[in-house]
Short mmCIF file of C-alpha atoms and ligand atoms in Angstrom, two decimals:
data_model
loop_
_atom_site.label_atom_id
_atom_site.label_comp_id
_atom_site.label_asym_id
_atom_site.label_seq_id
_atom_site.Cartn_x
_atom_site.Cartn_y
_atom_site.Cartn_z
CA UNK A 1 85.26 137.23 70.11
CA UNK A 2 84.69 140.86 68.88
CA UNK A 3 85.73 140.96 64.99
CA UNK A 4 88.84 142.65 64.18
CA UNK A 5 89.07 146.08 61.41
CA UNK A 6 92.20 146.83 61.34
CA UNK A 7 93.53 149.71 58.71
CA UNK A 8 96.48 148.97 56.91
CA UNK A 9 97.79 152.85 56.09
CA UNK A 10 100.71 151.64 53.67
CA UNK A 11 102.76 154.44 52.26
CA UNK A 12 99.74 157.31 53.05
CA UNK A 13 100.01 160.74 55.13
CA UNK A 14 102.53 162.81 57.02
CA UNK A 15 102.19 163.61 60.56
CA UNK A 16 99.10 165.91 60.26
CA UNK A 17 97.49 163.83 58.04
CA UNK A 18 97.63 160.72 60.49
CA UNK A 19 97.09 162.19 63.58
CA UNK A 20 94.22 163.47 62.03
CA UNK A 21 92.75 160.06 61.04
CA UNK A 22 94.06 158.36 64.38
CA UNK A 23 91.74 161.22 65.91
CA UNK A 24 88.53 160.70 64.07
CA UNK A 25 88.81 156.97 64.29
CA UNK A 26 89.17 157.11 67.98
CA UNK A 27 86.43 159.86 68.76
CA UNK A 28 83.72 157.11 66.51
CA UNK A 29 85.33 153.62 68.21
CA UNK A 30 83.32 154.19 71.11
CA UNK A 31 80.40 151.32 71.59
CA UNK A 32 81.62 149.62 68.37
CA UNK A 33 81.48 145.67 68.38
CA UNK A 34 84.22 145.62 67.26
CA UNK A 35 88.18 145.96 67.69
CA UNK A 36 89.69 148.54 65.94
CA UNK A 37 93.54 148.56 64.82
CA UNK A 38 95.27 151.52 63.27
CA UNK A 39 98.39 150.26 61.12
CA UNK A 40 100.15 153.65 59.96
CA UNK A 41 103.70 154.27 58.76
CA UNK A 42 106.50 153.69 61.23
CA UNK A 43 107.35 157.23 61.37
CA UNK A 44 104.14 157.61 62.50
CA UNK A 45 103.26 155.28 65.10
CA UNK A 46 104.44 157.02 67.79
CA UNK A 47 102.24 160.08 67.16
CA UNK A 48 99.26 157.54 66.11
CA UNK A 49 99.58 155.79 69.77
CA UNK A 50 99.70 158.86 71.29
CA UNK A 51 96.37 160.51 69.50
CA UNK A 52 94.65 157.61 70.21
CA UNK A 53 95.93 157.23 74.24
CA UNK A 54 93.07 156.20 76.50
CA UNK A 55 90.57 154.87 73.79
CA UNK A 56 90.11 150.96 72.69
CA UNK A 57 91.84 151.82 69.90
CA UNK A 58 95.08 149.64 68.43
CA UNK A 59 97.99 149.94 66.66
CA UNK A 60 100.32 148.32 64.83
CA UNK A 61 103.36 148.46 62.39
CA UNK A 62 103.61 147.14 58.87
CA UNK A 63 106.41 144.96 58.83
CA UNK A 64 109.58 144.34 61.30
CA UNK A 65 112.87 143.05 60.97
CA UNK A 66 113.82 139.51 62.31
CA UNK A 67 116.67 140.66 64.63
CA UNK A 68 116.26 142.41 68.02
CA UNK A 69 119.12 144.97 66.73
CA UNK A 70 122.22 144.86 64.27
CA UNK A 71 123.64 146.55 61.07
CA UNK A 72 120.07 146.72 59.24
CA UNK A 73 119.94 150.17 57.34
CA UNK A 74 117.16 150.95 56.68
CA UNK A 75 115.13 148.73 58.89
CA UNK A 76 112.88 148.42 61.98
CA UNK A 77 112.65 145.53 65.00
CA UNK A 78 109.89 144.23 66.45
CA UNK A 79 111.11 145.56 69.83
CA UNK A 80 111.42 149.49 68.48
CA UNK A 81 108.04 148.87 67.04
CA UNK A 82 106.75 148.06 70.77
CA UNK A 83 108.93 150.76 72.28
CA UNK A 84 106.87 153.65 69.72
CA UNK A 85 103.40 152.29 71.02
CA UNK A 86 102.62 149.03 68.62
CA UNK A 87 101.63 146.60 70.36
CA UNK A 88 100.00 144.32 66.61
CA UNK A 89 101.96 144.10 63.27
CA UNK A 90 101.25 142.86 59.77
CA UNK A 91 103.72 140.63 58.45
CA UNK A 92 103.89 139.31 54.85
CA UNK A 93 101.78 141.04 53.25
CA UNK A 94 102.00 140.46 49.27
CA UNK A 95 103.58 143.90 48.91
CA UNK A 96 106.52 142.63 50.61
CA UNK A 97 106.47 139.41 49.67
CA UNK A 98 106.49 141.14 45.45
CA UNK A 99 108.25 144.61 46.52
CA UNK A 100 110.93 143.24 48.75
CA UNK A 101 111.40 138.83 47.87
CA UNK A 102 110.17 138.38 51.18
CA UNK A 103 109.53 134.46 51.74
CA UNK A 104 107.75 132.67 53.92
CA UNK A 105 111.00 131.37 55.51
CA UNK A 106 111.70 135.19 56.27
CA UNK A 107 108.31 135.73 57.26
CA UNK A 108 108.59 133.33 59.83
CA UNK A 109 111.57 134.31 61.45
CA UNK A 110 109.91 138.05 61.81
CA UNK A 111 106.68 136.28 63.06
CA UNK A 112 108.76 134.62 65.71
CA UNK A 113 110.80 138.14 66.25
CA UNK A 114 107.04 139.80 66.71
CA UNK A 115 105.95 137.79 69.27
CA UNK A 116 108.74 137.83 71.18
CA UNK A 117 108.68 141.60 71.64
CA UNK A 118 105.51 141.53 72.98
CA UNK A 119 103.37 141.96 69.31
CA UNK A 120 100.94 139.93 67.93
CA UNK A 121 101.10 139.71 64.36
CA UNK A 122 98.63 139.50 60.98
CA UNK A 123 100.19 136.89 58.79
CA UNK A 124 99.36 138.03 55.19
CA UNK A 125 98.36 134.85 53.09
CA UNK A 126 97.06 134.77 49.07
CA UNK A 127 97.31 133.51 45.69
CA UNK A 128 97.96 135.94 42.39
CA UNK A 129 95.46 136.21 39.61
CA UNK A 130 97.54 133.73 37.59
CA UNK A 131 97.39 131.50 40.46
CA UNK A 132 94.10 131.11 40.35
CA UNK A 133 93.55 131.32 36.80
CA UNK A 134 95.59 127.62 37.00
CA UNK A 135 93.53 126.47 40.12
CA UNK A 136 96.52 126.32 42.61
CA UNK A 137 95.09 128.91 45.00
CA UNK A 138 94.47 126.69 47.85
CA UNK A 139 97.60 124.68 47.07
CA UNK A 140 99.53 127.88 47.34
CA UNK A 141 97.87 129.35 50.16
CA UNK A 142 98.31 125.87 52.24
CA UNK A 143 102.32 126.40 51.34
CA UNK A 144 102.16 129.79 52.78
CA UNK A 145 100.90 128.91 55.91
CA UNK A 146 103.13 126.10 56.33
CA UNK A 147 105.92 128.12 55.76
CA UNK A 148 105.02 131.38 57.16
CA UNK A 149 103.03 130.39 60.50
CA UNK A 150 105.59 128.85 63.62
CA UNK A 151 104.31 126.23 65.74
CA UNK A 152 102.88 127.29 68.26
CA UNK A 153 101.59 130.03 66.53
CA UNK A 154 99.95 132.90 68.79
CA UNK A 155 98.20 135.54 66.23
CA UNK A 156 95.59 136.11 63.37
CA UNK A 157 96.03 135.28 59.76
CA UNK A 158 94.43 137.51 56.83
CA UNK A 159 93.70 136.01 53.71
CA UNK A 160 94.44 139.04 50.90
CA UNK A 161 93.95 137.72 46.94
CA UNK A 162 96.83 139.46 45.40
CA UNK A 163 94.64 140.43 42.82
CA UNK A 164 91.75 141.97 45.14
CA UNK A 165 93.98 144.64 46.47
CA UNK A 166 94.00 148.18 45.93
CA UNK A 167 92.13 147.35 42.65
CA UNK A 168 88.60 147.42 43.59
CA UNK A 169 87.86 143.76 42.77
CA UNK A 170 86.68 142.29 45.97
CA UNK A 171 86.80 138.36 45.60
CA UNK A 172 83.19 136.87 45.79
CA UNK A 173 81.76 136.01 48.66
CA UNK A 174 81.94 132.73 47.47
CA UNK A 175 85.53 132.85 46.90
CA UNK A 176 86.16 134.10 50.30
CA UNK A 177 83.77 131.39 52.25
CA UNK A 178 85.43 128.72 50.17
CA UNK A 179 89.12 129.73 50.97
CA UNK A 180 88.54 130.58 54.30
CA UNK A 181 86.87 127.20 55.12
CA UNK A 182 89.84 125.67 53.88
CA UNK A 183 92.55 127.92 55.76
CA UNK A 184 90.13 126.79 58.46
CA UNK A 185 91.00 123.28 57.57
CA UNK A 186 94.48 123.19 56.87
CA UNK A 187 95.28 125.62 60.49
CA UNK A 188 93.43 122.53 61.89
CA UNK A 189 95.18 119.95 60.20
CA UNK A 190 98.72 121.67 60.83
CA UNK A 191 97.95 122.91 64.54
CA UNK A 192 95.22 120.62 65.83
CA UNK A 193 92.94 122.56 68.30
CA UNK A 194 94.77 125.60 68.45
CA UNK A 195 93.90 126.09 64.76
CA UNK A 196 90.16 125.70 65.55
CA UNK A 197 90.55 129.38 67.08
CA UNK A 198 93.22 131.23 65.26
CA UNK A 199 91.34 134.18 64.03
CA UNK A 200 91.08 135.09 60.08
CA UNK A 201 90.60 138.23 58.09
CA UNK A 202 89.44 139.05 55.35
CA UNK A 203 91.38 141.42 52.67
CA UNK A 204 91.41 143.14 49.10
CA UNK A 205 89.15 145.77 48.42
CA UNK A 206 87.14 145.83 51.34
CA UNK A 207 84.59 148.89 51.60
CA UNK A 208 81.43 149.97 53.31
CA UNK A 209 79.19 148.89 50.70
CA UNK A 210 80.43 145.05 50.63
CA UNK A 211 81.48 145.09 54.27
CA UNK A 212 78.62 143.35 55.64
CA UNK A 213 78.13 140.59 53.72
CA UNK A 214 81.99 139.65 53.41
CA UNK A 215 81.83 140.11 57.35
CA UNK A 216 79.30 137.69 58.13
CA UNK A 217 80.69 134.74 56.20
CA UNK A 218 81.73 131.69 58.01
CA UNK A 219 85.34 131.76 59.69
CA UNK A 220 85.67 135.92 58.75
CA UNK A 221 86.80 137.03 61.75
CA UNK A 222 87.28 140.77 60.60
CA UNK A 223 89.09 142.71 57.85
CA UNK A 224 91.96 144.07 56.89
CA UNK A 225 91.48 147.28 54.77
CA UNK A 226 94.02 149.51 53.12
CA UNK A 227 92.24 152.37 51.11
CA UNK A 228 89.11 152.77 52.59
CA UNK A 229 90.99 152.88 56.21
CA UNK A 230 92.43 156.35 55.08
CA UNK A 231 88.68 157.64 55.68
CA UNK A 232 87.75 158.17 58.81
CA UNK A 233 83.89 157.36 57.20
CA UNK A 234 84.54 154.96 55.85
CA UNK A 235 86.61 152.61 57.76
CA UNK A 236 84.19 153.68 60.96
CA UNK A 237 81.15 152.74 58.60
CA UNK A 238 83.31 149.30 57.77
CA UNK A 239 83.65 148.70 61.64
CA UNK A 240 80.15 149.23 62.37
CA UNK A 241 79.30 146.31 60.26
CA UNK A 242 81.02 144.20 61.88
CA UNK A 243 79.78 141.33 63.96
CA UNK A 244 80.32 140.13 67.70
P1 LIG B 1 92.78 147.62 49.67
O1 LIG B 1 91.71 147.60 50.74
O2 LIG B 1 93.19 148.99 49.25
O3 LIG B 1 92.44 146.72 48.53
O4 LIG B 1 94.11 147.00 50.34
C1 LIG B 1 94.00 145.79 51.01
C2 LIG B 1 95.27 145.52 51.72
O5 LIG B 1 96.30 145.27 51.10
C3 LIG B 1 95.27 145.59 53.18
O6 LIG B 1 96.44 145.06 53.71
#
């Protein structure tokens, strides 16, 4: 299975700006290894889908709601998501989880709402710096996927240290093989065979320069990158160290 790099844009660009990037990305995906996902703002999606018509390249929202439709303000479902051109979405990611109380009850439900629609979602698992500074990061990690994950579950998981992102620590590559092993295990232990093959990424200050080596660990399926996948460079350079 081709490794996924998927760009998570967050809050970044205006319609120029992302078409832009969408652009690049998609003129440099050609005879990459791997599978490339572009994750931009929802008012941007559309346009993204559209600049990158015709190429390999996906996309994908941020977050969705857990109802089809209803009195939401504010908010987005997984089946608008599909109707702008999404066809992947992250959900739980820590900055919702911290930003917006987000549990893994609510995550869930919007995992559940995703794959309905037609999406296949990036579960967002990992511990704070104070949780590991006690030692409870595989505890806590194991909760979130027990919580966050449905049975059957149909999609990837990304492992993102709260503490590793946006801050240009980039756990070890020990830390990653030893958490990912055990995601490995528990996905096994809670889904039997199916969790021998649920793909995992990688997250938290991901960049060309340590992109290879975090890449070929054991059980690193691909990565999910949020600054570096606002360069076109870079997050090309990222994919093309990739493995099949
Ligand atoms: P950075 O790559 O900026 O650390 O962000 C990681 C992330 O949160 C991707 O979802």
């Amino acid at each position: 299975m081709p490794q996924l790099i998927a760009g998570n844009w967050k809050m970044h660009g205006l319609t120029t700006d992302a078409v832009a990037l969408a652009r690049g990305v998609a003129a440099g995906a050609a005879g990459l290894a791997s599978e490339l996902l572009l994750c931009p703002p929802f008012v941007h999606i559309a346009a993204v889908a559209q600049a990158v018509l015709g190429t390999s390249v996906l996309v994908g929202g941020q977050d969705c709601h857990p109802a089809k439709q209803g009195a939401h303000t504010g908010d987005i479902s997984a089946p608008m998501l599909r109707d702008a051109g999404a066809s992947w979405v992250i959900l739980g990611h820590s900055e919702r989880r911290q930003n917006h109380g987000e549990t893994d009850e609510l995550v869930r439900e919007k995992v559940l709402a995703a794959v309905a629609a037609g999406l296949t979602p990036i579960v967002c698992v990992g511990e704070t710096s104070d949780q590991r500074a006690s030692g409870e990061e595989t505890e806590v990690v194991g909760w979130q996927l027990a919580g966050s994950l449905p049975k059957p579950f149909s999609g990837v998981v990304a492992y993102e240290p709260v503490w590793a992102i946006g801050t240009g620590k980039t756990a070890t590559e020990q830390d990653v093989a030893v958490m990912h092993a055990f995601i490995r295990e528990e996905l096994e232990r809670q889904f039997g065979t199916e969790g021998e093959t649920i793909p995992l990424l990688y997250g938290g200050s991901v960049r060309p320069a340590n992109a290879g080596s975090l890449l070929a660990l054991p059980h690193v399926g691909g990565a999910l990158v949020g600054g570096a996948s606002l360069k076109v460079d870079e997050f090309l350079a990222i994919a093309r160290a990739a493995t099949v």
